[in-house]
Amino acid sequence: MNVSVENISFQQDEYSIDLLSYNELTQQHISRAQSRRTALALSAMAQSFNAAQPQTTTTYGSGTAYGSGGTASYYGSAQSYTHDPAASAAAQAQIQANVQAGVSNIQSDLQRNLSSMDGYLQKTTVFPGQSYSGRFQSQMTRFDQRPKSIYALTVELGGERFSFKFIEEADIQTHQRKLF
């Protein structure tokens, strides 16, 4: 007989809660890693653009001129733009090093997340006399200010149904939830 999350239904009170397959969980981890890589690239692009810009220096001055016809006050400012290629190159090198470290961290996190999925329920053929166990993950359950929720887990195998019920009590003030 084949066993997978398709053989299991999960319900919280009157709501059906979807279970995630092994492939869906894997894809979630990969998608998160891709999003993190995109954010890292955009950040590096903005930092590189900023590092390539010339430095602006503004000088302010004011004074008073005295003469036979009276006095005159003046105020002025001047801006100058300078580009320091060495500082720009150093900033670009640091940005590149940060990107490489970030990509390494993202890849390491992805590998750790994928490795943590060992033991998740995958579609498996179980032969007579064998046993099989696996973990699974559901979509988010609801916390809608109820003092308790009832969870029903039903496994259908070979035309037989096995049902399990759990009660979750919740403290509305602290949002603490406990399964019994």
PDB file of N, CA, C and O in Angstrom, residues 2 23 27 33 46 50-51 57 59 68 73 76 85-86 100 107 112-113 122 154 156:
ATOM      1  N   ASN A   2       0.461   2.273  -0.697  1.00  0.00           N
ATOM      2  CA  ASN A   2       1.202   3.533  -0.731  1.00  0.00           C
ATOM      3  C   ASN A   2       0.707   4.439   0.393  1.00  0.00           C
ATOM      4  O   ASN A   2      -0.494   4.541   0.639  1.00  0.00           O
ATOM      5  N   ASN A  23       7.642  17.524  -1.005  1.00  0.00           N
ATOM      6  CA  ASN A  23       8.047  18.392  -2.121  1.00  0.00           C
ATOM      7  C   ASN A  23       7.653  19.849  -1.878  1.00  0.00           C
ATOM      8  O   ASN A  23       8.407  20.766  -2.222  1.00  0.00           O
ATOM      9  N   GLN A  27      10.254  22.943  -1.599  1.00  0.00           N
ATOM     10  CA  GLN A  27      10.106  24.132  -2.434  1.00  0.00           C
ATOM     11  C   GLN A  27      10.033  25.400  -1.588  1.00  0.00           C
ATOM     12  O   GLN A  27      10.570  26.440  -1.979  1.00  0.00           O
ATOM     13  N   ALA A  33      15.295  30.732   0.188  1.00  0.00           N
ATOM     14  CA  ALA A  33      16.715  30.968  -0.127  1.00  0.00           C
ATOM     15  C   ALA A  33      16.842  31.868  -1.353  1.00  0.00           C
ATOM     16  O   ALA A  33      17.675  32.785  -1.371  1.00  0.00           O
ATOM     17  N   ALA A  46      22.742  48.526  -4.482  1.00  0.00           N
ATOM     18  CA  ALA A  46      22.564  49.871  -3.916  1.00  0.00           C
ATOM     19  C   ALA A  46      23.851  50.345  -3.237  1.00  0.00           C
ATOM     20  O   ALA A  46      24.247  51.511  -3.386  1.00  0.00           O
ATOM     21  N   ASN A  50      26.199  53.538  -4.389  1.00  0.00           N
ATOM     22  CA  ASN A  50      26.552  54.574  -3.421  1.00  0.00           C
ATOM     23  C   ASN A  50      28.073  54.744  -3.331  1.00  0.00           C
ATOM     24  O   ASN A  50      28.584  55.861  -3.272  1.00  0.00           O
ATOM     25  N   ALA A  51      28.808  53.635  -3.333  1.00  0.00           N
ATOM     26  CA  ALA A  51      30.270  53.702  -3.215  1.00  0.00           C
ATOM     27  C   ALA A  51      30.905  54.335  -4.447  1.00  0.00           C
ATOM     28  O   ALA A  51      31.996  54.911  -4.357  1.00  0.00           O
ATOM     29  N   THR A  57      31.531  67.869  -0.942  1.00  0.00           N
ATOM     30  CA  THR A  57      31.978  68.698   0.175  1.00  0.00           C
ATOM     31  C   THR A  57      31.351  70.063   0.001  1.00  0.00           C
ATOM     32  O   THR A  57      31.449  70.669  -1.070  1.00  0.00           O
ATOM     33  N   THR A  59      31.224  73.921   1.494  1.00  0.00           N
ATOM     34  CA  THR A  59      31.920  74.901   2.331  1.00  0.00           C
ATOM     35  C   THR A  59      31.015  76.118   2.485  1.00  0.00           C
ATOM     36  O   THR A  59      30.449  76.602   1.499  1.00  0.00           O
ATOM     37  N   SER A  68      33.614 103.002   3.714  1.00  0.00           N
ATOM     38  CA  SER A  68      33.189 104.368   4.008  1.00  0.00           C
ATOM     39  C   SER A  68      31.706 104.558   3.774  1.00  0.00           C
ATOM     40  O   SER A  68      31.084 105.438   4.356  1.00  0.00           O
ATOM     41  N   SER A  73      26.862  92.720   4.738  1.00  0.00           N
ATOM     42  CA  SER A  73      27.048  91.344   5.188  1.00  0.00           C
ATOM     43  C   SER A  73      26.891  90.419   3.986  1.00  0.00           C
ATOM     44  O   SER A  73      26.091  90.681   3.083  1.00  0.00           O
ATOM     45  N   GLY A  76      27.686  82.814   1.835  1.00  0.00           N
ATOM     46  CA  GLY A  76      27.789  82.008   0.627  1.00  0.00           C
ATOM     47  C   GLY A  76      28.179  80.584   0.939  1.00  0.00           C
ATOM     48  O   GLY A  76      28.597  80.260   2.053  1.00  0.00           O
ATOM     49  N   PRO A  85      39.340  57.103  -6.140  1.00  0.00           N
ATOM     50  CA  PRO A  85      39.269  55.747  -6.705  1.00  0.00           C
ATOM     51  C   PRO A  85      39.697  54.665  -5.722  1.00  0.00           C
ATOM     52  O   PRO A  85      39.129  53.566  -5.720  1.00  0.00           O
ATOM     53  N   ALA A  86      40.667  54.947  -4.880  1.00  0.00           N
ATOM     54  CA  ALA A  86      41.138  53.942  -3.922  1.00  0.00           C
ATOM     55  C   ALA A  86      40.048  53.630  -2.895  1.00  0.00           C
ATOM     56  O   ALA A  86      39.798  52.459  -2.565  1.00  0.00           O
ATOM     57  N   GLN A 100      29.691  37.548  -0.839  1.00  0.00           N
ATOM     58  CA  GLN A 100      30.146  36.158  -0.831  1.00  0.00           C
ATOM     59  C   GLN A 100      29.835  35.487   0.505  1.00  0.00           C
ATOM     60  O   GLN A 100      29.388  34.343   0.533  1.00  0.00           O
ATOM     61  N   GLN A 107      23.315  29.533   1.517  1.00  0.00           N
ATOM     62  CA  GLN A 107      23.475  28.149   1.057  1.00  0.00           C
ATOM     63  C   GLN A 107      23.570  27.190   2.245  1.00  0.00           C
ATOM     64  O   GLN A 107      22.973  26.119   2.240  1.00  0.00           O
ATOM     65  N   ARG A 112      21.027  23.097   5.696  1.00  0.00           N
ATOM     66  CA  ARG A 112      20.594  22.696   7.040  1.00  0.00           C
ATOM     67  C   ARG A 112      19.081  22.458   7.052  1.00  0.00           C
ATOM     68  O   ARG A 112      18.597  21.481   7.617  1.00  0.00           O
ATOM     69  N   ASN A 113      18.320  23.360   6.406  1.00  0.00           N
ATOM     70  CA  ASN A 113      16.858  23.205   6.368  1.00  0.00           C
ATOM     71  C   ASN A 113      16.450  21.949   5.610  1.00  0.00           C
ATOM     72  O   ASN A 113      15.542  21.217   6.032  1.00  0.00           O
ATOM     73  N   GLN A 122       7.127  10.948   3.193  1.00  0.00           N
ATOM     74  CA  GLN A 122       7.175  11.002   1.733  1.00  0.00           C
ATOM     75  C   GLN A 122       6.309   9.867   1.211  1.00  0.00           C
ATOM     76  O   GLN A 122       6.025   8.904   1.925  1.00  0.00           O
ATOM     77  N   THR A 154      -7.060  12.230  10.947  1.00  0.00           N
ATOM     78  CA  THR A 154      -7.615  10.979  10.443  1.00  0.00           C
ATOM     79  C   THR A 154      -6.662  10.403   9.406  1.00  0.00           C
ATOM     80  O   THR A 154      -6.244  11.094   8.476  1.00  0.00           O
ATOM     81  N   GLU A 156      -6.292   7.313   6.670  1.00  0.00           N
ATOM     82  CA  GLU A 156      -7.023   6.281   5.944  1.00  0.00           C
ATOM     83  C   GLU A 156      -6.028   5.405   5.210  1.00  0.00           C
ATOM     84  O   GLU A 156      -5.276   5.881   4.355  1.00  0.00           O
TER      85      GLU A 156
END
